[in-house]
Amino acid sequence: MTFNLNNIIRKNVSTLKPYSSARDEYVATGANMVFLDANENPNNNGVNRYPDPHQRSLKSAIADIKGVSQKQILLGNGSDEVLDLLFRAFCEPGKDHVITLPPTYGMYGVLANINAVENRQLPLTPEFQPNLEAIEKAQSSSSKLLFICSPNNPTGNLFNQAKIEWILANFNGLVVIDEAYIDFADIPSWATRLHEFPNLVVIQTLSKAYGMAAVRLGLCFASEAIVNVLKKIKPPYNVNELTQQRALTGILDQQTVQEQIGELVRQRTALANQLKGISFIRKIYPSEANFILIKVDDADLRYRQLMENGIVVRNRSTQTLCENTLRLTVGTTQENKKLVNVLTNIMKDG
Ligand SMILES: *Cc1c(COP(=O)(O)O)cnc(C)c1O
């Protein structure tokens, strides 16, 4: 199948003339410039100037670390904004649809609703893998986006590489691979394969492995052509100055990031082993992320008991294929110890 980006862009977006901000028009020369172009307050307090709408310093650092070109990067106010931009660029409300593979991240469906776009839900197989036949049957010329979350939230597993390759080769819209948890997994990012797939969009975030959920930075890696479409419709100053600065400092401190990832992965293994001793836990799903999905005898009961002991987890029981499951985030050593102690006491109390 030959992919043609022009066939999937919304008409109003392809004809749109984007807003040109004051800060778009100059290129910093390093000279002593006087800025009287943007109606800012001239008194320097560190944040009186508009931020760089193109986030050049931040993108340059990200490009080095992720091995992509700066032109293949779009940044947003969390992944949520990047996902929303994809809907607004490619999905005609009331006409087009997206495909999601539940159980998966709830935001795809919420954004579909917000944008008045149909969400075709094609459940994963019992092994939590994409159902290729169902995808083939469900797609049409109005299929614009297909969301793959790998490692998947809430199940924690990676999708089979050959299945993802099949989807990339056979889906006629954009394949959006959400890699929020990729740094906890043992495989390289799909961003390393952008040159092979013109319909590939990879989403990452600073909210998990990088420990900066409050900073709100979402990363999107895609072909320059796709990035240019998204750039046209993004708010000019969507990534604020404080975010740009704090994200840059955090990203450059790779030693801390990598140490914390290593420690969380060790804690994940330790926690999974300790959970084996809890008799009401029926199943511990293997995880490539920083959380563990477990199946218990009675999720509502166990959720409430944990809550009464001061521990908040996520009850995922209403999700497809997730009856009586709880999702446990891997915490600090002490937090995990407390979790296991509380679970052990609940078990002993019957
Ligand atoms: C946590 C998470 C995100 C992160 O969203 P942000 O808006 O960047 O904080 C994205 N996708 C999935 C699947 C997640 O679990």
Coordinates of N, CA and C in Angstrom, one line a residue, residues 275 278-285 293-306 315 317 322-326 343 346-350:
L275 N 5.0 -10.5 45.3 CA 3.5 -10.7 45.1 C 3.1 -12.2 45.0
I278 N 1.3 -13.9 47.9 CA -0.1 -13.4 48.3 C -1.1 -14.3 47.7
S279 N -1.8 -15.1 48.5 CA -2.7 -16.1 48.0 C -3.9 -15.6 47.1
F280 N -4.4 -14.4 47.5 CA -5.6 -14.0 46.7 C -5.2 -13.3 45.4
I281 N -3.9 -13.2 45.1 CA -3.5 -12.8 43.8 C -3.4 -14.0 42.8
R282 N -4.3 -14.0 41.8 CA -4.4 -15.1 40.9 C -3.5 -15.1 39.8
K283 N -3.0 -13.9 39.4 CA -2.2 -13.8 38.2 C -1.3 -12.5 38.3
I284 N -0.1 -12.6 38.0 CA 0.8 -11.5 37.9 C 1.3 -11.4 36.5
Y285 N 0.8 -10.4 35.8 CA 1.1 -10.2 34.4 C 2.6 -9.7 34.2
L293 N 0.3 -5.3 36.5 CA -1.1 -5.6 36.5 C -1.2 -7.0 37.2
I294 N -2.2 -7.0 38.2 CA -2.4 -8.3 38.8 C -3.9 -8.6 38.8
K295 N -4.2 -9.9 38.7 CA -5.6 -10.4 38.8 C -5.8 -10.9 40.2
V296 N -6.9 -10.5 40.9 CA -7.1 -10.9 42.2 C -8.5 -11.6 42.3
D297 N -8.8 -12.1 43.5 CA -10.1 -12.8 43.6 C -11.3 -11.9 43.5
D298 N -11.1 -10.7 44.1 CA -12.2 -9.7 44.2 C -11.6 -8.3 44.2
A299 N -11.5 -7.7 43.0 CA -10.8 -6.4 42.9 C -11.4 -5.3 43.7
D300 N -12.7 -5.2 43.8 CA -13.3 -4.1 44.5 C -13.0 -4.2 46.0
L301 N -13.1 -5.5 46.5 CA -12.7 -5.7 47.9 C -11.3 -5.4 48.2
R302 N -10.4 -5.9 47.4 CA -8.9 -5.7 47.7 C -8.6 -4.2 47.5
Y303 N -9.2 -3.6 46.5 CA -8.9 -2.1 46.3 C -9.3 -1.4 47.6
R304 N -10.5 -1.7 48.1 CA -11.0 -1.0 49.3 C -10.1 -1.3 50.5
Q305 N -9.7 -2.5 50.7 CA -8.8 -2.8 51.8 C -7.4 -2.1 51.7
L306 N -6.9 -2.0 50.5 CA -5.6 -1.3 50.3 C -5.8 0.2 50.7
N315 N -7.9 0.4 40.0 CA -8.7 -0.7 39.7 C -9.1 -0.7 38.2
S317 N -10.8 -3.1 36.6 CA -11.7 -4.2 36.3 C -12.7 -3.9 35.3
C322 N -10.0 -7.4 31.5 CA -9.3 -7.0 32.7 C -10.1 -7.2 34.0
E323 N -11.0 -8.2 33.9 CA -11.9 -8.4 35.1 C -11.1 -8.7 36.3
N324 N -11.4 -8.1 37.4 CA -10.7 -8.3 38.7 C -9.2 -8.0 38.7
T325 N -8.9 -6.9 38.0 CA -7.5 -6.6 37.9 C -7.2 -5.3 38.7
L326 N -6.0 -5.2 39.2 CA -5.5 -3.9 39.8 C -4.2 -3.6 39.2
L343 N -0.5 -6.1 52.0 CA -1.1 -7.2 51.3 C -1.0 -8.5 52.1
I346 N -3.5 -8.3 55.0 CA -4.9 -8.5 54.5 C -5.1 -10.0 54.3
M347 N -4.1 -10.7 53.7 CA -4.2 -12.1 53.4 C -4.4 -12.9 54.8
K348 N -3.6 -12.5 55.8 CA -3.6 -13.2 57.1 C -5.0 -13.1 57.8
D349 N -5.5 -11.8 57.6 CA -6.8 -11.6 58.2 C -8.0 -12.3 57.5
G350 N -7.6 -13.0 56.4 CA -8.7 -13.7 55.6 C -9.4 -12.7 54.8

